[in-house]
Amino acid sequence: MTDSSTRKSPEVSREDLVRWLNDYLKIDAYPDPSMNGLQIEGTGRIARVAASVDTSVKTLQHAADSGADILLVHHGLFWGDPLAVTGPHRTRLQTALAADLNLYAAHIPLDAHPEIGNNAMIANALSLENRVPFGDWAGHKIGLAGELPLEQTLQDFADRVQKLTGEICLVHGGGQPTVKRLGIVSGGGAGAVAEAAAMGLDTLLTGEPEHKHFYDSFENGVNVVFAGHYETEVFGVRALAAKIEEEFGLPWQFLHHPTGL
């Protein structure tokens, strides 16, 4: 009989976990300004996982304080432009390096993933049926469209989304007063209204509004429910961390740092 007090906790090498993540998420399948993959190299052995939407000094320090060996994020540190290691960027890097903390980012691949992606998880939560690809990103469909099991009023639908995300929704009622055929693009999907109209959808669910797209809802006859960029993108990192636990047995923690946007 093995003494539980001496039983070793599960762990995996950084190389094995990163290799699995890269393959599972297909990080090279999408054009993306984010540097998807391992952004900061830390300890070579991973026993605890943290997940968060954004990378900031707060989230990095929270991950370090929690005892995590790797932090999974949707929004990483690098977006296509070189950054001098000064000011807040230096502090972020210094925080991770001082804790020997790995940082792994997955942006568009985590929106689009068919199993644990932001849009797939929202669709699951809303019981979306007859799903088809939706939401163009540089020639790739990263969102989903489909039908709700039951038609409901726009207000009831917005209330349902609010309970799901915890964010008070902004509603542009440009279409009919009921919701049945829905498109979902997490985060910054405000520009998908015309595509929704072309597909005959009555409502678009997304995260953050953009002023340049304000009139699109009303002129295309499509309702838009804005549920928050942050709040529509908590789903993927949580599901990814849970998938890692399923595959490797590693415990994980979600670090909640809402932006209100």
mmCIF file of C-alpha atoms in Angstrom:
data_model
loop_
_atom_site.group_PDB
_atom_site.id
_atom_site.type_symbol
_atom_site.label_atom_id
_atom_site.label_comp_id
_atom_site.label_asym_id
_atom_site.label_seq_id
_atom_site.Cartn_x
_atom_site.Cartn_y
_atom_site.Cartn_z
ATOM 1 C CA MET A 1 0.000 0.000 0.000
ATOM 2 C CA THR A 2 1.355 3.413 -0.980
ATOM 3 C CA ASP A 3 1.479 6.100 1.677
ATOM 4 C CA SER A 4 -0.566 9.019 0.284
ATOM 5 C CA SER A 5 1.651 11.459 2.133
ATOM 6 C CA THR A 6 4.623 10.392 0.013
ATOM 7 C CA ARG A 7 2.763 9.990 -3.284
ATOM 8 C CA LYS A 8 4.241 12.322 -5.879
ATOM 9 C CA SER A 9 1.901 14.849 -7.481
ATOM 10 C CA PRO A 10 1.571 14.590 -11.265
ATOM 11 C CA GLU A 11 3.793 16.784 -13.372
ATOM 12 C CA VAL A 12 4.785 17.094 -17.013
ATOM 13 C CA SER A 13 7.788 18.592 -18.744
ATOM 14 C CA ARG A 14 7.383 22.032 -20.240
ATOM 15 C CA GLU A 15 8.412 20.705 -23.647
ATOM 16 C CA ASP A 16 5.766 17.963 -23.610
ATOM 17 C CA LEU A 17 2.998 20.294 -22.475
ATOM 18 C CA VAL A 18 3.877 23.024 -24.978
ATOM 19 C CA ARG A 19 4.110 20.474 -27.770
ATOM 20 C CA TRP A 20 0.668 19.134 -26.842
ATOM 21 C CA LEU A 21 -0.819 22.655 -26.619
ATOM 22 C CA ASN A 22 0.613 23.698 -29.981
ATOM 23 C CA ASP A 23 -0.820 20.615 -31.651
ATOM 24 C CA TYR A 24 -4.186 20.629 -29.881
ATOM 25 C CA LEU A 25 -4.789 24.321 -30.551
ATOM 26 C CA LYS A 26 -3.277 24.285 -34.058
ATOM 27 C CA ILE A 27 -1.595 27.579 -33.288
ATOM 28 C CA ASP A 28 -0.140 28.004 -36.774
ATOM 29 C CA ALA A 29 -3.460 27.550 -38.598
ATOM 30 C CA TYR A 30 -4.576 31.188 -38.382
ATOM 31 C CA PRO A 31 -3.037 34.545 -39.282
ATOM 32 C CA ASP A 32 -2.835 36.363 -35.986
ATOM 33 C CA PRO A 33 -1.075 39.472 -34.655
ATOM 34 C CA SER A 34 -0.559 37.610 -31.382
ATOM 35 C CA MET A 35 2.583 35.573 -30.883
ATOM 36 C CA ASN A 36 0.718 32.355 -30.131
ATOM 37 C CA GLY A 37 2.533 29.736 -28.111
ATOM 38 C CA LEU A 38 5.117 29.926 -25.345
ATOM 39 C CA GLN A 39 5.918 33.612 -24.830
ATOM 40 C CA ILE A 40 8.017 33.349 -21.661
ATOM 41 C CA GLU A 41 10.076 30.292 -20.741
ATOM 42 C CA GLY A 42 10.074 29.377 -17.075
ATOM 43 C CA THR A 43 10.544 26.199 -15.079
ATOM 44 C CA GLY A 44 11.046 22.990 -17.029
ATOM 45 C CA ARG A 45 8.557 20.986 -14.927
ATOM 46 C CA ILE A 46 4.845 21.836 -14.771
ATOM 47 C CA ALA A 47 2.786 20.686 -11.780
ATOM 48 C CA ARG A 48 0.216 23.486 -11.409
ATOM 49 C CA VAL A 49 -1.625 25.525 -14.041
ATOM 50 C CA ALA A 50 -3.215 28.983 -13.866
ATOM 51 C CA ALA A 51 -5.451 30.514 -16.521
ATOM 52 C CA SER A 52 -6.496 34.102 -17.149
ATOM 53 C CA VAL A 53 -7.865 36.177 -20.010
ATOM 54 C CA ASP A 54 -5.237 38.928 -19.993
ATOM 55 C CA THR A 55 -1.544 39.320 -19.221
ATOM 56 C CA SER A 56 -0.750 42.044 -16.724
ATOM 57 C CA VAL A 57 1.491 42.498 -13.708
ATOM 58 C CA LYS A 58 -1.539 41.570 -11.572
ATOM 59 C CA THR A 59 -2.294 38.333 -13.394
ATOM 60 C CA LEU A 60 1.360 37.305 -13.537
ATOM 61 C CA GLN A 61 1.884 38.007 -9.839
ATOM 62 C CA HIS A 62 -1.395 36.254 -8.978
ATOM 63 C CA ALA A 63 -0.211 33.194 -10.914
ATOM 64 C CA ALA A 64 3.146 33.267 -9.133
ATOM 65 C CA ASP A 65 1.502 33.638 -5.720
ATOM 66 C CA SER A 66 -0.825 30.713 -6.476
ATOM 67 C CA GLY A 67 2.166 28.434 -7.031
ATOM 68 C CA ALA A 68 1.446 27.962 -10.740
ATOM 69 C CA ASP A 69 4.231 26.866 -13.054
ATOM 70 C CA ILE A 70 2.477 28.039 -16.226
ATOM 71 C CA LEU A 71 -0.044 30.787 -16.939
ATOM 72 C CA LEU A 72 -2.387 30.243 -19.894
ATOM 73 C CA VAL A 73 -3.785 33.450 -21.380
ATOM 74 C CA HIS A 74 -5.929 34.553 -24.291
ATOM 75 C CA HIS A 75 -4.263 37.956 -24.604
ATOM 76 C CA GLY A 76 -0.505 37.667 -24.341
ATOM 77 C CA LEU A 77 2.316 40.204 -24.284
ATOM 78 C CA PHE A 78 3.263 40.432 -27.961
ATOM 79 C CA TRP A 79 1.127 41.746 -30.834
ATOM 80 C CA GLY A 80 3.348 41.904 -33.877
ATOM 81 C CA ASP A 81 5.518 44.872 -32.910
ATOM 82 C CA PRO A 82 8.841 44.804 -31.051
ATOM 83 C CA LEU A 83 8.682 46.205 -27.542
ATOM 84 C CA ALA A 84 11.560 47.742 -25.624
ATOM 85 C CA VAL A 85 12.099 46.091 -22.244
ATOM 86 C CA THR A 86 11.222 49.236 -20.327
ATOM 87 C CA GLY A 87 8.400 50.501 -18.118
ATOM 88 C CA PRO A 88 5.369 48.228 -17.578
ATOM 89 C CA HIS A 89 6.606 45.735 -20.198
ATOM 90 C CA ARG A 90 9.833 45.276 -18.219
ATOM 91 C CA THR A 91 7.835 44.841 -14.999
ATOM 92 C CA ARG A 92 5.668 42.148 -16.557
ATOM 93 C CA LEU A 93 8.664 40.227 -17.842
ATOM 94 C CA GLN A 94 10.521 40.675 -14.564
ATOM 95 C CA THR A 95 7.514 39.386 -12.593
ATOM 96 C CA ALA A 96 7.319 36.199 -14.660
ATOM 97 C CA LEU A 97 11.066 35.585 -14.747
ATOM 98 C CA ALA A 98 11.476 36.145 -11.001
ATOM 99 C CA ALA A 99 8.845 33.451 -10.385
ATOM 100 C CA ASP A 100 10.268 31.086 -13.050
ATOM 101 C CA LEU A 101 6.756 31.209 -14.530
ATOM 102 C CA ASN A 102 5.947 30.025 -18.051
ATOM 103 C CA LEU A 103 3.536 32.142 -20.089
ATOM 104 C CA TYR A 104 1.536 30.542 -22.903
ATOM 105 C CA ALA A 105 -0.797 32.591 -25.120
ATOM 106 C CA ALA A 106 -3.513 31.437 -27.523
ATOM 107 C CA HIS A 107 -5.539 34.160 -29.225
ATOM 108 C CA ILE A 108 -7.448 33.363 -32.458
ATOM 109 C CA PRO A 109 -6.777 29.612 -32.094
ATOM 110 C CA LEU A 110 -8.614 29.729 -28.757
ATOM 111 C CA ASP A 111 -11.545 31.673 -30.203
ATOM 112 C CA ALA A 112 -11.908 29.232 -33.069
ATOM 113 C CA HIS A 113 -11.212 25.872 -31.441
ATOM 114 C CA PRO A 114 -14.156 23.532 -32.159
ATOM 115 C CA GLU A 115 -14.066 21.823 -28.764
ATOM 116 C CA ILE A 116 -12.877 24.236 -26.078
ATOM 117 C CA GLY A 117 -12.870 27.563 -27.941
ATOM 118 C CA ASN A 118 -14.665 30.634 -26.614
ATOM 119 C CA ASN A 119 -17.367 30.441 -29.265
ATOM 120 C CA ALA A 120 -17.868 26.694 -28.949
ATOM 121 C CA MET A 121 -18.221 26.952 -25.172
ATOM 122 C CA ILE A 122 -20.737 29.812 -25.426
ATOM 123 C CA ALA A 123 -22.687 27.837 -28.032
ATOM 124 C CA ASN A 124 -22.720 24.842 -25.680
ATOM 125 C CA ALA A 125 -23.977 26.971 -22.803
ATOM 126 C CA LEU A 126 -26.809 28.304 -24.993
ATOM 127 C CA SER A 127 -27.608 24.831 -26.414
ATOM 128 C CA LEU A 128 -27.111 26.144 -29.950
ATOM 129 C CA GLU A 129 -28.296 23.654 -32.579
ATOM 130 C CA ASN A 130 -27.524 23.106 -36.294
ATOM 131 C CA ARG A 131 -24.182 24.858 -35.979
ATOM 132 C CA VAL A 132 -22.283 26.181 -38.975
ATOM 133 C CA PRO A 133 -19.047 28.212 -39.228
ATOM 134 C CA PHE A 134 -19.514 31.977 -38.928
ATOM 135 C CA GLY A 135 -17.465 35.099 -38.275
ATOM 136 C CA ASP A 136 -14.767 35.776 -40.853
ATOM 137 C CA TRP A 137 -11.221 36.451 -39.690
ATOM 138 C CA ALA A 138 -8.748 36.868 -42.538
ATOM 139 C CA GLY A 139 -10.483 34.180 -44.568
ATOM 140 C CA HIS A 140 -11.136 31.854 -41.632
ATOM 141 C CA LYS A 141 -14.430 31.348 -39.809
ATOM 142 C CA ILE A 142 -13.726 31.607 -36.105
ATOM 143 C CA GLY A 143 -17.273 31.847 -34.729
ATOM 144 C CA LEU A 144 -20.448 29.801 -34.923
ATOM 145 C CA ALA A 145 -24.020 30.318 -36.076
ATOM 146 C CA GLY A 146 -27.056 28.184 -35.389
ATOM 147 C CA GLU A 147 -30.510 28.042 -33.872
ATOM 148 C CA LEU A 148 -31.688 28.259 -30.292
ATOM 149 C CA PRO A 149 -33.936 25.366 -29.232
ATOM 150 C CA LEU A 150 -36.777 27.803 -28.509
ATOM 151 C CA GLU A 151 -37.482 31.264 -29.847
ATOM 152 C CA GLN A 152 -37.369 33.891 -27.111
ATOM 153 C CA THR A 153 -37.742 37.619 -26.784
ATOM 154 C CA LEU A 154 -34.658 39.740 -27.266
ATOM 155 C CA GLN A 155 -34.905 40.893 -23.635
ATOM 156 C CA ASP A 156 -35.182 37.333 -22.325
ATOM 157 C CA PHE A 157 -32.182 36.332 -24.417
ATOM 158 C CA ALA A 158 -30.116 39.278 -23.133
ATOM 159 C CA ASP A 159 -31.087 38.362 -19.567
ATOM 160 C CA ARG A 160 -29.991 34.780 -20.205
ATOM 161 C CA VAL A 161 -26.622 35.920 -21.543
ATOM 162 C CA GLN A 162 -26.197 38.242 -18.574
ATOM 163 C CA LYS A 163 -26.695 35.304 -16.188
ATOM 164 C CA LEU A 164 -24.153 33.318 -18.182
ATOM 165 C CA THR A 165 -21.430 35.968 -18.212
ATOM 166 C CA GLY A 166 -22.220 38.138 -15.225
ATOM 167 C CA GLU A 167 -21.920 41.215 -17.442
ATOM 168 C CA ILE A 168 -24.787 43.658 -18.020
ATOM 169 C CA CYS A 169 -25.432 43.433 -21.753
ATOM 170 C CA LEU A 170 -25.667 46.350 -24.147
ATOM 171 C CA VAL A 171 -28.433 45.595 -26.642
ATOM 172 C CA HIS A 172 -28.884 47.148 -30.088
ATOM 173 C CA GLY A 173 -32.349 46.094 -31.170
ATOM 174 C CA GLY A 174 -32.001 46.605 -34.894
ATOM 175 C CA GLY A 175 -33.947 43.521 -35.892
ATOM 176 C CA GLN A 176 -37.062 41.618 -34.926
ATOM 177 C CA PRO A 177 -38.120 41.478 -31.255
ATOM 178 C CA THR A 178 -37.344 37.756 -30.923
ATOM 179 C CA VAL A 179 -34.198 35.630 -31.124
ATOM 180 C CA LYS A 180 -33.990 32.254 -32.858
ATOM 181 C CA ARG A 181 -31.125 32.273 -35.418
ATOM 182 C CA LEU A 182 -27.955 33.380 -33.658
ATOM 183 C CA GLY A 183 -24.359 34.150 -34.587
ATOM 184 C CA ILE A 184 -21.590 34.123 -31.968
ATOM 185 C CA VAL A 185 -18.193 35.823 -32.184
ATOM 186 C CA SER A 186 -16.483 36.346 -28.842
ATOM 187 C CA GLY A 187 -14.506 39.476 -28.037
ATOM 188 C CA GLY A 188 -14.287 42.026 -30.852
ATOM 189 C CA GLY A 189 -16.901 40.761 -33.308
ATOM 190 C CA ALA A 190 -18.891 43.955 -33.851
ATOM 191 C CA GLY A 191 -17.998 43.957 -37.536
ATOM 192 C CA ALA A 192 -19.816 40.667 -38.189
ATOM 193 C CA VAL A 193 -23.297 42.232 -38.501
ATOM 194 C CA ALA A 194 -23.340 42.304 -42.316
ATOM 195 C CA GLU A 195 -22.273 38.662 -42.423
ATOM 196 C CA ALA A 196 -25.046 37.819 -39.962
ATOM 197 C CA ALA A 197 -27.586 39.592 -42.161
ATOM 198 C CA ALA A 198 -26.346 37.777 -45.265
ATOM 199 C CA MET A 199 -26.846 34.443 -43.484
ATOM 200 C CA GLY A 200 -30.368 35.344 -42.398
ATOM 201 C CA LEU A 201 -29.507 35.512 -38.697
ATOM 202 C CA ASP A 202 -31.686 37.670 -36.506
ATOM 203 C CA THR A 203 -29.151 38.264 -33.715
ATOM 204 C CA LEU A 204 -25.395 38.551 -33.194
ATOM 205 C CA LEU A 205 -23.843 37.867 -29.815
ATOM 206 C CA THR A 206 -20.396 39.367 -29.342
ATOM 207 C CA GLY A 207 -18.263 41.132 -26.776
ATOM 208 C CA GLU A 208 -17.249 44.725 -27.365
ATOM 209 C CA PRO A 209 -18.993 47.453 -29.407
ATOM 210 C CA GLU A 210 -17.141 49.699 -31.839
ATOM 211 C CA HIS A 211 -18.409 53.162 -32.704
ATOM 212 C CA LYS A 212 -17.798 52.698 -36.423
ATOM 213 C CA HIS A 213 -20.249 49.768 -36.378
ATOM 214 C CA PHE A 214 -22.980 51.526 -34.364
ATOM 215 C CA TYR A 215 -25.453 51.852 -37.254
ATOM 216 C CA ASP A 216 -24.801 48.374 -38.680
ATOM 217 C CA SER A 217 -27.367 46.719 -36.429
ATOM 218 C CA PHE A 218 -30.174 49.077 -37.404
ATOM 219 C CA GLU A 219 -29.353 49.347 -41.094
ATOM 220 C CA ASN A 220 -28.923 45.575 -41.558
ATOM 221 C CA GLY A 221 -31.946 44.613 -39.453
ATOM 222 C CA VAL A 222 -29.918 42.461 -37.028
ATOM 223 C CA ASN A 223 -30.015 42.594 -33.242
ATOM 224 C CA VAL A 224 -26.650 42.778 -31.506
ATOM 225 C CA VAL A 225 -26.088 41.759 -27.904
ATOM 226 C CA PHE A 226 -22.758 42.980 -26.515
ATOM 227 C CA ALA A 227 -21.817 40.922 -23.465
ATOM 228 C CA GLY A 228 -18.318 42.256 -22.801
ATOM 229 C CA HIS A 229 -15.001 41.501 -24.474
ATOM 230 C CA TYR A 230 -13.527 40.072 -21.282
ATOM 231 C CA GLU A 231 -16.612 38.161 -20.181
ATOM 232 C CA THR A 232 -17.108 36.428 -23.544
ATOM 233 C CA GLU A 233 -13.492 35.255 -23.464
ATOM 234 C CA VAL A 234 -13.238 33.642 -20.035
ATOM 235 C CA PHE A 235 -14.639 30.404 -21.452
ATOM 236 C CA GLY A 236 -11.734 29.235 -23.594
ATOM 237 C CA VAL A 237 -8.871 29.517 -21.110
ATOM 238 C CA ARG A 238 -10.945 27.813 -18.418
ATOM 239 C CA ALA A 239 -11.892 24.987 -20.765
ATOM 240 C CA LEU A 240 -8.287 24.638 -21.929
ATOM 241 C CA ALA A 241 -7.020 24.384 -18.352
ATOM 242 C CA ALA A 242 -9.676 21.755 -17.612
ATOM 243 C CA LYS A 243 -8.582 19.842 -20.728
ATOM 244 C CA ILE A 244 -4.984 19.862 -19.462
ATOM 245 C CA GLU A 245 -6.192 18.431 -16.157
ATOM 246 C CA GLU A 246 -8.049 15.729 -18.084
ATOM 247 C CA GLU A 247 -4.982 14.877 -20.182
ATOM 248 C CA PHE A 248 -2.198 15.239 -17.620
ATOM 249 C CA GLY A 249 -3.870 15.312 -14.197
ATOM 250 C CA LEU A 250 -2.562 18.797 -13.381
ATOM 251 C CA PRO A 251 -4.635 20.958 -11.025
ATOM 252 C CA TRP A 252 -5.586 24.413 -12.263
ATOM 253 C CA GLN A 253 -7.005 27.725 -11.087
ATOM 254 C CA PHE A 254 -8.775 30.501 -12.978
ATOM 255 C CA LEU A 255 -7.540 33.988 -12.100
ATOM 256 C CA HIS A 256 -10.462 36.389 -12.462
ATOM 257 C CA HIS A 257 -9.380 39.948 -13.274
ATOM 258 C CA PRO A 258 -12.358 41.507 -15.116
ATOM 259 C CA THR A 259 -11.827 44.697 -17.091
ATOM 260 C CA GLY A 260 -15.447 45.790 -17.408
ATOM 261 C CA LEU A 261 -14.953 46.122 -21.171
#
